[in-house]
Amino acid sequence: NAGVTQTPKFRVLKTGQSMTLLCAQDMNHEYMYWYRQDPGMGLRLIHYSVGEGTTAKGEVPDGYNVSRLKKQNFLLGLESAAPSQTSVYFCASSYDSGQGRNYGYTFGSGTRLTVV
Amino acid sequence: RKEVEQDPGPFNVPEGATVAFNCTYSNSASQSFFWYRQDCRKEPKLLMSVYSSGNEDGRFTAQLNRASQYISLLIRDSKLSDSATYLCVVRDSNYQLIWGAGTKLIIKP
């Protein structure tokens, strides 16, 4: 059982380049999320999805786009990378919105992105 | 003021000792509370949920104080493998998770 798989694990981009980060989960979870983690800060939500075909903005959506064409996949796109987007990106999934008592997110192993 | 605040540490603790750290949150309407553990250069993993009545899982005890708006994590008989960053997480009334920046714990032999 792979859980949540992110690709790639590392990437270096030049300013202005574009790329797509892929997140795949095999747990049949409805909810999927993209976060970024920067030193000294908590995880910040970029975009999320509550089901196939739906996406919504999180706390820091500017400069990113997402798509959820299939339930198991959630893609994060950077159209024109900027140095401020240098970060560690985590994808996560969950069964529901968190109403259950044993609620928890399953995270992928992260993508370390450097924009130069 | 940050919505979820944690002492960044590091807490340097000898093996076998008891260590506790707190996390404060600003939104009194927050609904659920969690502790996650994150090892260096790894993803966060759920350690435990925090219930109103407090809860214990082996050497770990979590407490919630709604009146003072903080949660705590107590680790007894600390092990070298407990070295990690502990993330405090609060779920607001919109079911969004708000993450603290984490408290770094280093257990020394």
Short mmCIF file of C-alpha atoms in Angstrom, two decimals:
data_model
loop_
_atom_site.label_atom_id
_atom_site.label_comp_id
_atom_site.label_asym_id
_atom_site.label_seq_id
_atom_site.Cartn_x
_atom_site.Cartn_y
_atom_site.Cartn_z
CA ASN A 1 0.00 0.00 0.00
CA ALA A 2 1.86 3.09 -1.24
CA GLY A 3 -0.32 5.72 0.48
CA VAL A 4 0.52 9.12 -0.99
CA THR A 5 3.22 9.37 -3.64
CA GLN A 6 4.74 12.64 -4.80
CA THR A 7 6.91 13.19 -7.83
CA PRO A 8 9.48 14.53 -8.30
CA LYS A 9 11.32 14.50 -4.97
CA PHE A 10 13.74 17.27 -5.93
CA ARG A 11 13.79 19.91 -8.62
CA VAL A 12 15.75 23.03 -9.47
CA LEU A 13 14.05 25.57 -11.71
CA LYS A 14 15.15 28.79 -13.26
CA THR A 15 13.02 31.87 -12.70
CA GLY A 16 10.19 31.93 -15.19
CA GLN A 17 10.18 28.19 -15.91
CA SER A 18 7.08 26.11 -15.37
CA MET A 19 6.59 22.70 -13.82
CA THR A 20 3.95 20.34 -12.49
CA LEU A 21 4.11 18.40 -9.25
CA LEU A 22 2.17 15.17 -9.19
CA CYS A 23 0.45 13.68 -6.17
CA ALA A 24 -1.16 10.25 -6.29
CA GLN A 25 -3.02 8.41 -3.52
CA ASP A 26 -4.32 4.86 -3.49
CA MET A 27 -6.54 5.08 -0.40
CA ASN A 28 -9.70 6.24 -2.17
CA HIS A 29 -9.61 9.48 -0.17
CA GLU A 30 -11.98 12.24 -1.21
CA TYR A 31 -9.95 15.16 0.10
CA MET A 32 -6.53 16.16 -1.17
CA TYR A 33 -4.31 19.11 -0.28
CA TRP A 34 -1.17 20.89 -1.36
CA TYR A 35 0.95 22.60 1.30
CA ARG A 36 4.22 24.43 1.35
CA GLN A 37 6.59 24.39 4.31
CA ASP A 38 9.13 27.14 4.87
CA PRO A 39 11.68 27.47 7.70
CA GLY A 40 10.18 28.88 10.88
CA MET A 41 6.63 28.70 9.58
CA GLY A 42 3.83 26.21 9.86
CA LEU A 43 2.55 24.38 6.83
CA ARG A 44 0.52 26.71 4.66
CA LEU A 45 -2.31 25.48 2.47
CA ILE A 46 -1.97 26.35 -1.20
CA HIS A 47 -5.00 24.65 -2.75
CA TYR A 48 -7.22 21.77 -1.85
CA SER A 49 -9.85 19.53 -3.37
CA VAL A 50 -12.94 17.98 -1.81
CA GLY A 51 -13.51 15.55 -4.65
CA GLU A 52 -12.85 14.69 -8.26
CA GLY A 53 -13.30 17.71 -10.51
CA THR A 54 -13.35 20.26 -7.67
CA THR A 55 -10.62 22.55 -6.37
CA ALA A 56 -10.48 25.50 -4.00
CA LYS A 57 -7.98 28.11 -2.92
CA GLY A 58 -6.18 27.86 0.35
CA GLU A 59 -4.19 30.41 2.31
CA VAL A 60 -1.42 31.07 -0.27
CA PRO A 61 -2.78 30.24 -3.77
CA ASP A 62 -1.10 32.98 -5.81
CA GLY A 63 1.31 31.71 -8.44
CA TYR A 64 -0.09 28.16 -8.35
CA ASN A 65 -2.79 26.25 -10.16
CA VAL A 66 -4.20 22.81 -9.49
CA SER A 67 -6.29 20.17 -11.16
CA ARG A 68 -8.11 17.06 -9.92
CA LEU A 69 -9.25 15.26 -13.06
CA LYS A 70 -9.09 11.85 -11.39
CA LYS A 71 -9.93 11.10 -7.78
CA GLN A 72 -6.53 9.59 -7.07
CA ASN A 73 -4.44 12.42 -8.58
CA PHE A 74 -3.93 16.03 -7.57
CA LEU A 75 -1.58 18.14 -9.68
CA LEU A 76 0.09 21.38 -8.62
CA GLY A 77 1.36 23.67 -11.35
CA LEU A 78 3.74 26.58 -11.28
CA GLU A 79 3.29 28.58 -14.45
CA SER A 80 6.18 30.99 -14.01
CA ALA A 81 8.41 30.05 -11.11
CA ALA A 82 9.79 32.75 -8.80
CA PRO A 83 12.52 32.50 -6.13
CA SER A 84 9.81 33.08 -3.48
CA GLN A 85 8.40 29.69 -4.44
CA THR A 86 11.53 27.92 -3.21
CA SER A 87 10.10 25.62 -0.57
CA VAL A 88 9.24 22.08 0.39
CA TYR A 89 5.88 21.05 -1.01
CA PHE A 90 3.76 18.41 0.63
CA CYS A 91 0.69 16.74 -0.72
CA ALA A 92 -1.77 15.16 1.70
CA SER A 93 -5.04 13.31 1.56
CA SER A 94 -7.81 12.53 4.00
CA TYR A 95 -10.96 10.45 4.07
CA ASP A 96 -13.25 13.31 4.98
CA SER A 97 -13.24 16.90 6.14
CA GLY A 98 -12.35 16.02 9.66
CA GLN A 99 -15.65 15.48 11.35
CA GLY A 100 -14.60 12.05 12.51
CA ARG A 101 -12.82 11.73 15.80
CA ASN A 102 -9.88 9.80 14.43
CA TYR A 103 -9.24 12.30 11.73
CA GLY A 104 -5.76 12.58 10.26
CA TYR A 105 -3.97 13.46 7.09
CA THR A 106 -1.65 11.13 5.19
CA PHE A 107 1.26 13.01 3.66
CA GLY A 108 3.52 12.32 0.75
CA SER A 109 7.26 12.47 1.30
CA GLY A 110 7.58 15.98 -0.13
CA THR A 111 9.14 17.77 -3.08
CA ARG A 112 12.10 20.05 -2.47
CA LEU A 113 11.93 22.83 -5.04
CA THR A 114 14.60 25.46 -5.55
CA VAL A 115 14.02 28.37 -7.90
CA VAL A 116 17.17 30.23 -8.93
CA ARG B 1 -0.26 37.26 16.53
CA LYS B 2 0.06 33.84 14.92
CA GLU B 3 -3.03 31.67 15.05
CA VAL B 4 -1.08 28.74 16.46
CA GLU B 5 2.09 29.42 18.41
CA GLN B 6 4.78 27.06 19.60
CA ASP B 7 8.14 27.50 21.24
CA PRO B 8 10.55 26.56 18.43
CA GLY B 9 13.10 25.10 20.88
CA PRO B 10 15.25 23.17 20.59
CA PHE B 11 14.51 21.34 23.80
CA ASN B 12 17.62 19.36 24.71
CA VAL B 13 16.59 16.56 27.04
CA PRO B 14 18.54 13.59 28.46
CA GLU B 15 17.30 10.13 27.60
CA GLY B 16 14.79 8.86 30.14
CA ALA B 17 13.63 12.31 31.21
CA THR B 18 10.12 13.72 30.96
CA VAL B 19 9.52 16.65 28.66
CA ALA B 20 6.47 18.78 28.04
CA PHE B 21 5.64 21.51 25.61
CA ASN B 22 2.65 23.68 25.02
CA CYS B 23 0.94 25.22 22.06
CA THR B 24 -1.40 28.20 22.20
CA TYR B 25 -4.14 28.99 19.71
CA SER B 26 -5.96 32.25 19.11
CA ASN B 27 -9.35 31.18 17.77
CA SER B 28 -11.69 30.22 20.57
CA ALA B 29 -14.01 28.56 18.04
CA SER B 30 -11.37 25.97 17.15
CA GLN B 31 -12.88 22.53 17.12
CA SER B 32 -10.22 19.85 17.07
CA PHE B 33 -6.61 19.57 18.04
CA PHE B 34 -3.76 17.32 17.05
CA TRP B 35 -0.09 16.66 17.53
CA TYR B 36 1.97 15.60 14.51
CA ARG B 37 5.55 14.47 14.50
CA GLN B 38 7.98 15.41 11.75
CA ASP B 39 11.41 13.86 11.44
CA CYS B 40 14.18 15.81 9.73
CA ARG B 41 13.51 16.13 6.00
CA LYS B 42 10.47 13.87 6.25
CA GLU B 43 6.73 14.35 6.05
CA PRO B 44 4.54 15.06 9.10
CA LYS B 45 2.83 12.06 10.66
CA LEU B 46 -0.12 12.09 13.02
CA LEU B 47 1.02 11.40 16.57
CA MET B 48 -2.27 11.77 18.39
CA SER B 49 -5.51 13.66 18.52
CA VAL B 50 -6.21 15.77 21.60
CA TYR B 51 -9.54 15.20 23.28
CA SER B 52 -11.28 17.50 25.74
CA SER B 53 -10.86 14.97 28.51
CA GLY B 54 -7.18 14.50 27.77
CA ASN B 55 -5.78 11.32 26.34
CA GLU B 56 -2.81 9.05 26.71
CA ASP B 57 -1.03 6.79 24.27
CA GLY B 58 1.78 4.88 25.89
CA ARG B 59 4.42 7.38 26.98
CA PHE B 60 2.58 10.30 25.39
CA THR B 61 -0.12 12.36 27.07
CA ALA B 62 -2.03 15.19 25.45
CA GLN B 63 -4.12 17.76 27.29
CA LEU B 64 -6.48 20.49 26.15
CA ASN B 65 -7.25 23.64 28.12
CA ARG B 66 -10.03 25.48 26.31
CA ALA B 67 -10.30 28.26 28.88
CA SER B 68 -6.66 29.27 28.39
CA GLN B 69 -6.59 28.15 24.76
CA TYR B 70 -3.64 25.85 24.81
CA ILE B 71 -2.81 22.21 24.29
CA SER B 72 0.09 20.34 25.72
CA LEU B 73 2.13 17.24 24.97
CA LEU B 74 3.96 15.30 27.67
CA ILE B 75 6.51 12.64 26.83
CA ARG B 76 7.63 10.35 29.63
CA ASP B 77 10.75 8.16 29.71
CA SER B 78 12.02 9.84 26.54
CA LYS B 79 13.86 7.74 23.96
CA LEU B 80 16.50 8.74 21.44
CA SER B 81 13.93 7.95 18.75
CA ASP B 82 11.65 10.68 20.12
CA SER B 83 13.99 13.29 18.64
CA ALA B 84 11.90 15.14 16.08
CA THR B 85 9.89 18.30 15.55
CA TYR B 86 6.43 18.23 17.09
CA LEU B 87 3.76 20.14 15.24
CA CYS B 88 0.66 21.48 16.91
CA VAL B 89 -2.38 21.54 14.65
CA VAL B 90 -5.76 23.15 15.21
CA ARG B 91 -8.87 22.62 13.10
CA ASP B 92 -11.09 25.64 12.81
CA SER B 93 -14.85 25.81 12.33
CA ASN B 94 -14.40 25.64 8.55
CA TYR B 95 -12.57 22.31 8.91
CA GLN B 96 -9.30 23.91 7.85
CA LEU B 97 -6.14 22.86 9.63
CA ILE B 98 -3.93 25.60 11.05
CA TRP B 99 -0.37 24.43 11.69
CA GLY B 100 2.13 25.61 14.22
CA ALA B 101 5.76 26.00 13.14
CA GLY B 102 6.82 23.18 15.44
CA THR B 103 8.92 22.53 18.53
CA LYS B 104 12.22 20.77 17.98
CA LEU B 105 13.08 18.08 20.51
CA ILE B 106 16.55 16.56 20.82
CA ILE B 107 16.99 13.60 23.13
CA LYS B 108 20.59 13.11 24.21
CA PRO B 109 22.13 9.82 25.43
#
